[in-house]
Structures are given as structure tokens and as C-alpha cells.
Amino acid sequence: MQFLFTTLLEQAYSDQSEATDIQSQEFSSQLQIQQNSLSYSSQKSMEKNRYLIITTSQEIAEKIDKDQQSITLNSINSINSVNKQIYYVLNQQRRMKYQRSLLISKQKGRQIEL
């Protein structure tokens, strides 16, 4: 009984697959017939629209790429600017520590002389 049910189920799937293939072929042939029956100007118009869509898509993609590059460069420049500021501040701190240590050593030297 189980074998019979499995066989019937497989046959149903097979039939459905064949029906889908036939429908797909019919749709494709109907589409081809419609395209062939279109006037020359309609076909040219469709080709022109297709070309416009493709070129517009390419232009948009190029614009996005340029914008991304610009954002990346701006980010890098900002990071470099921050790094320069940090470097400057660190150098100032080093100078101040050095000057402080000089003052402390001078004060100690004066205290020894007194």
C-alpha cells in the first residue's frame, strides 16, 4: 500500500512538472509571437527603452562608486587630521614634561647651593 501511494505521489509530481514545463513553453512562444507581431517602431522603441535602462543603471552604479570613493577619501583625510592633532598634543605634553623636569632639577640645584 505504501509503495502504491509513493508511486502515485511520484507520478503526480512528474505530471505537475511536465505541466509546468508545457506552460512555460507556451508562455515563451506566446511572448515570441507578440514580439514578432509588434510593429517595427514598437520593437525599436522597446530596444531604445532597454538601452536607456541599461545606460541609466550603469550611470547610477558609476555615481555610487564615485560617491563611495569620495566618502572613503574624506574619512581617510579626517582620520589623518585627527592623527596629526593627537601627535601635536602628545609632543606638547612631552615638551611640557621635559620643561617641568628641567625646572625641578634647577630648583633642586638651587636648594643644594643654599
mmCIF file of N, CA and C in Angstrom:
data_model
loop_
_atom_site.group_PDB
_atom_site.id
_atom_site.type_symbol
_atom_site.label_atom_id
_atom_site.label_comp_id
_atom_site.label_asym_id
_atom_site.label_seq_id
_atom_site.Cartn_x
_atom_site.Cartn_y
_atom_site.Cartn_z
ATOM 1 N N MET A 1 0.824 -1.194 0.000
ATOM 2 C CA MET A 1 0.000 0.000 0.000
ATOM 3 C C MET A 1 0.874 1.267 0.000
ATOM 4 N N GLN A 2 1.913 1.240 0.867
ATOM 5 C CA GLN A 2 2.824 2.382 0.943
ATOM 6 C C GLN A 2 3.535 2.596 -0.391
ATOM 7 N N PHE A 3 3.963 1.518 -1.024
ATOM 8 C CA PHE A 3 4.647 1.598 -2.311
ATOM 9 C C PHE A 3 3.735 2.209 -3.365
ATOM 10 N N LEU A 4 2.475 1.805 -3.380
ATOM 11 C CA LEU A 4 1.500 2.320 -4.342
ATOM 12 C C LEU A 4 1.292 3.816 -4.131
ATOM 13 N N PHE A 5 1.181 4.222 -2.854
ATOM 14 C CA PHE A 5 0.992 5.634 -2.543
ATOM 15 C C PHE A 5 2.203 6.446 -3.000
ATOM 16 N N THR A 6 3.414 5.935 -2.736
ATOM 17 C CA THR A 6 4.643 6.621 -3.146
ATOM 18 C C THR A 6 4.716 6.739 -4.659
ATOM 19 N N THR A 7 4.354 5.670 -5.361
ATOM 20 C CA THR A 7 4.368 5.680 -6.820
ATOM 21 C C THR A 7 3.376 6.702 -7.361
ATOM 22 N N LEU A 8 2.178 6.742 -6.782
ATOM 23 C CA LEU A 8 1.170 7.721 -7.220
ATOM 24 C C LEU A 8 1.646 9.151 -6.960
ATOM 25 N N LEU A 9 2.283 9.339 -5.817
ATOM 26 C CA LEU A 9 2.789 10.663 -5.476
ATOM 27 C C LEU A 9 3.885 11.095 -6.452
ATOM 28 N N GLU A 10 4.803 10.188 -6.761
ATOM 29 C CA GLU A 10 5.861 10.488 -7.726
ATOM 30 C C GLU A 10 5.278 10.799 -9.095
ATOM 31 N N GLN A 11 4.263 10.058 -9.497
ATOM 32 C CA GLN A 11 3.615 10.293 -10.787
ATOM 33 C C GLN A 11 2.946 11.672 -10.810
ATOM 34 N N ALA A 12 2.317 12.041 -9.681
ATOM 35 C CA ALA A 12 1.655 13.350 -9.604
ATOM 36 C C ALA A 12 2.684 14.473 -9.732
ATOM 37 N N TYR A 13 3.821 14.341 -9.019
ATOM 38 C CA TYR A 13 4.871 15.353 -9.137
ATOM 39 C C TYR A 13 5.414 15.425 -10.557
ATOM 40 N N SER A 14 5.589 14.290 -11.174
ATOM 41 C CA SER A 14 6.087 14.238 -12.545
ATOM 42 C C SER A 14 5.112 14.922 -13.495
ATOM 43 N N ASP A 15 3.815 14.611 -13.328
ATOM 44 C CA ASP A 15 2.791 15.241 -14.172
ATOM 45 C C ASP A 15 2.772 16.753 -13.969
ATOM 46 N N GLN A 16 2.902 17.180 -12.709
ATOM 47 C CA GLN A 16 2.891 18.613 -12.426
ATOM 48 C C GLN A 16 4.107 19.290 -13.057
ATOM 49 N N SER A 17 5.254 18.648 -12.981
ATOM 50 C CA SER A 17 6.470 19.194 -13.577
ATOM 51 C C SER A 17 6.328 19.327 -15.087
ATOM 52 N N GLU A 18 5.766 18.294 -15.717
ATOM 53 C CA GLU A 18 5.551 18.353 -17.168
ATOM 54 C C GLU A 18 4.576 19.465 -17.520
ATOM 55 N N ALA A 19 3.524 19.620 -16.724
ATOM 56 C CA ALA A 19 2.536 20.673 -16.986
ATOM 57 C C ALA A 19 3.183 22.051 -16.858
ATOM 58 N N THR A 20 4.042 22.208 -15.862
ATOM 59 C CA THR A 20 4.733 23.485 -15.681
ATOM 60 C C THR A 20 5.646 23.770 -16.865
ATOM 61 N N ASP A 21 6.367 22.749 -17.322
ATOM 62 C CA ASP A 21 7.238 22.911 -18.490
ATOM 63 C C ASP A 21 6.436 23.308 -19.718
ATOM 64 N N ILE A 22 5.294 22.662 -19.913
ATOM 65 C CA ILE A 22 4.443 22.975 -21.072
ATOM 66 C C ILE A 22 3.941 24.407 -20.972
ATOM 67 N N GLN A 23 3.503 24.816 -19.762
ATOM 68 C CA GLN A 23 3.025 26.190 -19.575
ATOM 69 C C GLN A 23 4.143 27.184 -19.870
ATOM 70 N N SER A 24 5.327 26.891 -19.402
ATOM 71 C CA SER A 24 6.461 27.778 -19.630
ATOM 72 C C SER A 24 6.767 27.895 -21.119
ATOM 73 N N GLN A 25 6.735 26.773 -21.823
ATOM 74 C CA GLN A 25 6.985 26.791 -23.265
ATOM 75 C C GLN A 25 5.892 27.566 -23.989
ATOM 76 N N GLU A 26 4.642 27.371 -23.562
ATOM 77 C CA GLU A 26 3.533 28.099 -24.191
ATOM 78 C C GLU A 26 3.679 29.599 -23.957
ATOM 79 N N PHE A 27 4.035 29.985 -22.725
ATOM 80 C CA PHE A 27 4.208 31.400 -22.424
ATOM 81 C C PHE A 27 5.320 31.998 -23.280
ATOM 82 N N SER A 28 6.438 31.275 -23.380
ATOM 83 C CA SER A 28 7.560 31.762 -24.188
ATOM 84 C C SER A 28 7.163 31.912 -25.648
ATOM 85 N N SER A 29 6.430 30.940 -26.171
ATOM 86 C CA SER A 29 6.035 31.029 -27.576
ATOM 87 C C SER A 29 5.029 32.160 -27.781
ATOM 88 N N GLN A 30 4.114 32.360 -26.818
ATOM 89 C CA GLN A 30 3.165 33.474 -26.933
ATOM 90 C C GLN A 30 3.893 34.813 -26.874
ATOM 91 N N LEU A 31 4.871 34.904 -25.998
ATOM 92 C CA LEU A 31 5.649 36.136 -25.903
ATOM 93 C C LEU A 31 6.395 36.402 -27.203
ATOM 94 N N GLN A 32 6.971 35.358 -27.777
ATOM 95 C CA GLN A 32 7.679 35.496 -29.050
ATOM 96 C C GLN A 32 6.720 35.935 -30.151
ATOM 97 N N ILE A 33 5.519 35.347 -30.171
ATOM 98 C CA ILE A 33 4.513 35.728 -31.178
ATOM 99 C C ILE A 33 4.146 37.195 -31.012
ATOM 100 N N GLN A 34 3.950 37.632 -29.754
ATOM 101 C CA GLN A 34 3.597 39.030 -29.514
ATOM 102 C C GLN A 34 4.721 39.957 -29.965
ATOM 103 N N GLN A 35 5.950 39.585 -29.656
ATOM 104 C CA GLN A 35 7.071 40.431 -30.061
ATOM 105 C C GLN A 35 7.206 40.475 -31.576
ATOM 106 N N ASN A 36 6.960 39.349 -32.227
ATOM 107 C CA ASN A 36 7.044 39.320 -33.685
ATOM 108 C C ASN A 36 5.918 40.116 -34.327
ATOM 109 N N SER A 37 4.767 40.160 -33.649
ATOM 110 C CA SER A 37 3.628 40.869 -34.231
ATOM 111 C C SER A 37 3.699 42.374 -33.985
ATOM 112 N N LEU A 38 4.603 42.813 -33.118
ATOM 113 C CA LEU A 38 4.739 44.244 -32.882
ATOM 114 C C LEU A 38 5.277 44.919 -34.135
ATOM 115 N N SER A 39 4.887 46.146 -34.287
ATOM 116 C CA SER A 39 5.376 46.890 -35.440
ATOM 117 C C SER A 39 6.863 47.184 -35.266
ATOM 118 N N TYR A 40 7.469 47.540 -36.370
ATOM 119 C CA TYR A 40 8.903 47.836 -36.355
ATOM 120 C C TYR A 40 9.203 48.977 -35.385
ATOM 121 N N SER A 41 8.358 49.999 -35.377
ATOM 122 C CA SER A 41 8.593 51.146 -34.492
ATOM 123 C C SER A 41 8.448 50.745 -33.022
ATOM 124 N N SER A 42 7.520 49.850 -32.735
ATOM 125 C CA SER A 42 7.362 49.385 -31.353
ATOM 126 C C SER A 42 8.578 48.593 -30.906
ATOM 127 N N GLN A 43 9.087 47.754 -31.809
ATOM 128 C CA GLN A 43 10.288 46.991 -31.469
ATOM 129 C C GLN A 43 11.467 47.929 -31.231
ATOM 130 N N LYS A 44 11.597 48.946 -32.085
ATOM 131 C CA LYS A 44 12.684 49.913 -31.921
ATOM 132 C C LYS A 44 12.518 50.682 -30.612
ATOM 133 N N SER A 45 11.280 51.026 -30.299
ATOM 134 C CA SER A 45 11.009 51.736 -29.055
ATOM 135 C C SER A 45 11.385 50.875 -27.851
ATOM 136 N N MET A 46 11.062 49.589 -27.914
ATOM 137 C CA MET A 46 11.423 48.677 -26.829
ATOM 138 C C MET A 46 12.939 48.570 -26.697
ATOM 139 N N GLU A 47 13.630 48.488 -27.826
ATOM 140 C CA GLU A 47 15.089 48.411 -27.801
ATOM 141 C C GLU A 47 15.685 49.687 -27.214
ATOM 142 N N LYS A 48 15.106 50.829 -27.598
ATOM 143 C CA LYS A 48 15.586 52.105 -27.085
ATOM 144 C C LYS A 48 15.377 52.178 -25.574
ATOM 145 N N ASN A 49 14.198 51.758 -25.116
ATOM 146 C CA ASN A 49 13.918 51.761 -23.681
ATOM 147 C C ASN A 49 14.874 50.830 -22.932
ATOM 148 N N ARG A 50 15.121 49.671 -23.506
ATOM 149 C CA ARG A 50 16.047 48.716 -22.896
ATOM 150 C C ARG A 50 17.447 49.342 -22.795
ATOM 151 N N TYR A 51 17.869 50.009 -23.871
ATOM 152 C CA TYR A 51 19.179 50.668 -23.885
ATOM 153 C C TYR A 51 19.240 51.768 -22.822
ATOM 154 N N LEU A 52 18.170 52.567 -22.729
ATOM 155 C CA LEU A 52 18.133 53.643 -21.741
ATOM 156 C C LEU A 52 18.199 53.091 -20.317
ATOM 157 N N ILE A 53 17.500 52.005 -20.085
ATOM 158 C CA ILE A 53 17.515 51.395 -18.753
ATOM 159 C C ILE A 53 18.920 50.918 -18.410
ATOM 160 N N ILE A 54 19.564 50.272 -19.365
ATOM 161 C CA ILE A 54 20.918 49.752 -19.123
ATOM 162 C C ILE A 54 21.899 50.891 -18.883
ATOM 163 N N THR A 55 21.872 51.917 -19.744
ATOM 164 C CA THR A 55 22.827 53.022 -19.584
ATOM 165 C C THR A 55 22.561 53.798 -18.294
ATOM 166 N N THR A 56 21.294 54.001 -17.967
ATOM 167 C CA THR A 56 20.970 54.700 -16.726
ATOM 168 C C THR A 56 21.453 53.903 -15.522
ATOM 169 N N SER A 57 21.270 52.602 -15.564
ATOM 170 C CA SER A 57 21.745 51.745 -14.468
ATOM 171 C C SER A 57 23.256 51.839 -14.324
ATOM 172 N N GLN A 58 23.957 51.857 -15.460
ATOM 173 C CA GLN A 58 25.417 51.972 -15.412
ATOM 174 C C GLN A 58 25.843 53.324 -14.847
ATOM 175 N N GLU A 59 25.149 54.386 -15.258
ATOM 176 C CA GLU A 59 25.481 55.718 -14.755
ATOM 177 C C GLU A 59 25.254 55.800 -13.247
ATOM 178 N N ILE A 60 24.157 55.218 -12.796
ATOM 179 C CA ILE A 60 23.864 55.218 -11.359
ATOM 180 C C ILE A 60 24.941 54.444 -10.603
ATOM 181 N N ALA A 61 25.336 53.300 -11.136
ATOM 182 C CA ALA A 61 26.381 52.489 -10.485
ATOM 183 C C ALA A 61 27.695 53.259 -10.418
ATOM 184 N N GLU A 62 28.045 53.972 -11.502
ATOM 185 C CA GLU A 62 29.277 54.762 -11.511
ATOM 186 C C GLU A 62 29.204 55.896 -10.495
ATOM 187 N N LYS A 63 28.041 56.545 -10.414
ATOM 188 C CA LYS A 63 27.854 57.636 -9.450
ATOM 189 C C LYS A 63 27.998 57.112 -8.023
ATOM 190 N N ILE A 64 27.415 55.965 -7.758
ATOM 191 C CA ILE A 64 27.525 55.365 -6.424
ATOM 192 C C ILE A 64 28.985 55.051 -6.111
ATOM 193 N N ASP A 65 29.705 54.506 -7.101
ATOM 194 C CA ASP A 65 31.128 54.198 -6.898
ATOM 195 C C ASP A 65 31.922 55.465 -6.579
ATOM 196 N N LYS A 66 31.665 56.541 -7.333
ATOM 197 C CA LYS A 66 32.374 57.799 -7.090
ATOM 198 C C LYS A 66 32.045 58.345 -5.707
ATOM 199 N N ASP A 67 30.763 58.273 -5.333
ATOM 200 C CA ASP A 67 30.364 58.751 -4.008
ATOM 201 C C ASP A 67 31.042 57.939 -2.908
ATOM 202 N N GLN A 68 31.102 56.632 -3.087
ATOM 203 C CA GLN A 68 31.756 55.783 -2.088
ATOM 204 C C GLN A 68 33.244 56.104 -1.993
ATOM 205 N N GLN A 69 33.883 56.346 -3.146
ATOM 206 C CA GLN A 69 35.304 56.705 -3.131
ATOM 207 C C GLN A 69 35.510 58.039 -2.419
ATOM 208 N N SER A 70 34.615 58.984 -2.692
ATOM 209 C CA SER A 70 34.712 60.297 -2.063
ATOM 210 C C SER A 70 34.540 60.181 -0.549
ATOM 211 N N ILE A 71 33.567 59.394 -0.132
ATOM 212 C CA ILE A 71 33.341 59.191 1.302
ATOM 213 C C ILE A 71 34.565 58.547 1.942
ATOM 214 N N THR A 72 35.125 57.564 1.257
ATOM 215 C CA THR A 72 36.313 56.884 1.785
ATOM 216 C C THR A 72 37.481 57.855 1.917
ATOM 217 N N LEU A 73 37.710 58.666 0.871
ATOM 218 C CA LEU A 73 38.810 59.640 0.928
ATOM 219 C C LEU A 73 38.587 60.670 2.031
ATOM 220 N N ASN A 74 37.353 61.137 2.166
ATOM 221 C CA ASN A 74 37.050 62.100 3.225
ATOM 222 C C ASN A 74 37.293 61.487 4.600
ATOM 223 N N SER A 75 36.918 60.227 4.747
ATOM 224 C CA SER A 75 37.143 59.540 6.025
ATOM 225 C C SER A 75 38.632 59.418 6.318
ATOM 226 N N ILE A 76 39.397 59.036 5.306
ATOM 227 C CA ILE A 76 40.849 58.906 5.486
ATOM 228 C C ILE A 76 41.461 60.255 5.840
ATOM 229 N N ASN A 77 41.038 61.314 5.140
ATOM 230 C CA ASN A 77 41.565 62.651 5.432
ATOM 231 C C ASN A 77 41.209 63.087 6.849
ATOM 232 N N SER A 78 39.998 62.784 7.277
ATOM 233 C CA SER A 78 39.586 63.138 8.639
ATOM 234 C C SER A 78 40.426 62.392 9.669
ATOM 235 N N ILE A 79 40.648 61.110 9.426
ATOM 236 C CA ILE A 79 41.462 60.310 10.346
ATOM 237 C C ILE A 79 42.885 60.849 10.392
ATOM 238 N N ASN A 80 43.434 61.197 9.231
ATOM 239 C CA ASN A 80 44.792 61.758 9.191
ATOM 240 C C ASN A 80 44.866 63.071 9.960
ATOM 241 N N SER A 81 43.836 63.890 9.818
ATOM 242 C CA SER A 81 43.802 65.165 10.528
ATOM 243 C C SER A 81 43.760 64.937 12.041
ATOM 244 N N VAL A 82 42.939 64.007 12.471
ATOM 245 C CA VAL A 82 42.858 63.692 13.899
ATOM 246 C C VAL A 82 44.192 63.143 14.392
ATOM 247 N N ASN A 83 44.812 62.289 13.591
ATOM 248 C CA ASN A 83 46.119 61.738 13.977
ATOM 249 C C ASN A 83 47.160 62.839 14.131
ATOM 250 N N LYS A 84 47.143 63.821 13.224
ATOM 251 C CA LYS A 84 48.085 64.943 13.323
ATOM 252 C C LYS A 84 47.843 65.733 14.603
ATOM 253 N N GLN A 85 46.568 65.954 14.929
ATOM 254 C CA GLN A 85 46.247 66.697 16.147
ATOM 255 C C GLN A 85 46.696 65.930 17.389
ATOM 256 N N ILE A 86 46.482 64.626 17.388
ATOM 257 C CA ILE A 86 46.918 63.802 18.521
ATOM 258 C C ILE A 86 48.437 63.854 18.649
ATOM 259 N N TYR A 87 49.127 63.741 17.535
ATOM 260 C CA TYR A 87 50.595 63.793 17.533
ATOM 261 C C TYR A 87 51.081 65.134 18.093
ATOM 262 N N TYR A 88 50.433 66.221 17.675
ATOM 263 C CA TYR A 88 50.795 67.554 18.150
ATOM 264 C C TYR A 88 50.600 67.656 19.665
ATOM 265 N N VAL A 89 49.452 67.185 20.140
ATOM 266 C CA VAL A 89 49.161 67.243 21.577
ATOM 267 C C VAL A 89 50.171 66.403 22.362
ATOM 268 N N LEU A 90 50.476 65.213 21.867
ATOM 269 C CA LEU A 90 51.454 64.358 22.554
ATOM 270 C C LEU A 90 52.826 65.017 22.605
ATOM 271 N N ASN A 91 53.223 65.655 21.511
ATOM 272 C CA ASN A 91 54.511 66.363 21.501
ATOM 273 C C ASN A 91 54.511 67.523 22.493
ATOM 274 N N GLN A 92 53.394 68.232 22.571
ATOM 275 C CA GLN A 92 53.283 69.333 23.535
ATOM 276 C C GLN A 92 53.406 68.803 24.959
ATOM 277 N N GLN A 93 52.760 67.666 25.218
ATOM 278 C CA GLN A 93 52.848 67.074 26.558
ATOM 279 C C GLN A 93 54.285 66.668 26.883
ATOM 280 N N ARG A 94 54.981 66.095 25.915
ATOM 281 C CA ARG A 94 56.379 65.703 26.124
ATOM 282 C C ARG A 94 57.245 66.927 26.433
ATOM 283 N N ARG A 95 57.025 67.999 25.662
ATOM 284 C CA ARG A 95 57.797 69.231 25.898
ATOM 285 C C ARG A 95 57.537 69.776 27.304
ATOM 286 N N MET A 96 56.257 69.769 27.672
ATOM 287 C CA MET A 96 55.903 70.292 28.997
ATOM 288 C C MET A 96 56.529 69.439 30.101
ATOM 289 N N LYS A 97 56.523 68.125 29.946
ATOM 290 C CA LYS A 97 57.144 67.247 30.944
ATOM 291 C C LYS A 97 58.648 67.500 31.024
ATOM 292 N N TYR A 98 59.254 67.683 29.860
ATOM 293 C CA TYR A 98 60.696 67.947 29.821
ATOM 294 C C TYR A 98 61.012 69.274 30.514
ATOM 295 N N GLN A 99 60.235 70.317 30.193
ATOM 296 C CA GLN A 99 60.448 71.621 30.815
ATOM 297 C C GLN A 99 60.221 71.543 32.324
ATOM 298 N N ARG A 100 59.229 70.793 32.726
ATOM 299 C CA ARG A 100 58.931 70.625 34.154
ATOM 300 C C ARG A 100 60.104 69.934 34.854
ATOM 301 N N SER A 101 60.607 68.876 34.191
ATOM 302 C CA SER A 101 61.740 68.171 34.810
ATOM 303 C C SER A 101 62.969 69.078 34.890
ATOM 304 N N LEU A 102 63.170 69.956 33.895
ATOM 305 C CA LEU A 102 64.280 70.913 33.950
ATOM 306 C C LEU A 102 64.103 71.889 35.109
ATOM 307 N N LEU A 103 62.880 72.388 35.269
ATOM 308 C CA LEU A 103 62.606 73.319 36.366
ATOM 309 C C LEU A 103 62.832 72.650 37.712
ATOM 310 N N ILE A 104 62.372 71.423 37.829
ATOM 311 C CA ILE A 104 62.540 70.700 39.094
ATOM 312 C C ILE A 104 64.020 70.485 39.387
ATOM 313 N N SER A 105 64.778 70.111 38.367
ATOM 314 C CA SER A 105 66.215 69.887 38.587
ATOM 315 C C SER A 105 66.928 71.200 38.923
ATOM 316 N N LYS A 106 66.505 72.317 38.309
ATOM 317 C CA LYS A 106 67.105 73.619 38.632
ATOM 318 C C LYS A 106 66.782 74.002 40.071
ATOM 319 N N GLN A 107 65.527 73.752 40.477
ATOM 320 C CA GLN A 107 65.126 74.083 41.843
ATOM 321 C C GLN A 107 65.902 73.232 42.843
ATOM 322 N N LYS A 108 66.108 71.976 42.528
ATOM 323 C CA LYS A 108 66.885 71.110 43.417
ATOM 324 C C LYS A 108 68.327 71.594 43.494
ATOM 325 N N GLY A 109 68.855 72.039 42.362
ATOM 326 C CA GLY A 109 70.220 72.573 42.342
ATOM 327 C C GLY A 109 70.333 73.812 43.191
ATOM 328 N N ARG A 110 69.360 74.673 43.173
ATOM 329 C CA ARG A 110 69.364 75.891 43.983
ATOM 330 C C ARG A 110 69.266 75.533 45.458
ATOM 331 N N GLN A 111 68.455 74.538 45.756
ATOM 332 C CA GLN A 111 68.293 74.157 47.156
ATOM 333 C C GLN A 111 69.596 73.608 47.721
ATOM 334 N N ILE A 112 70.344 72.897 46.885
ATOM 335 C CA ILE A 112 71.614 72.337 47.344
ATOM 336 C C ILE A 112 72.611 73.470 47.605
ATOM 337 N N GLU A 113 72.607 74.504 46.742
ATOM 338 C CA GLU A 113 73.530 75.624 46.901
ATOM 339 C C GLU A 113 73.234 76.407 48.168
ATOM 340 N N LEU A 114 71.955 76.504 48.548
ATOM 341 C CA LEU A 114 71.608 77.285 49.736
ATOM 342 C C LEU A 114 72.075 76.545 50.935
#
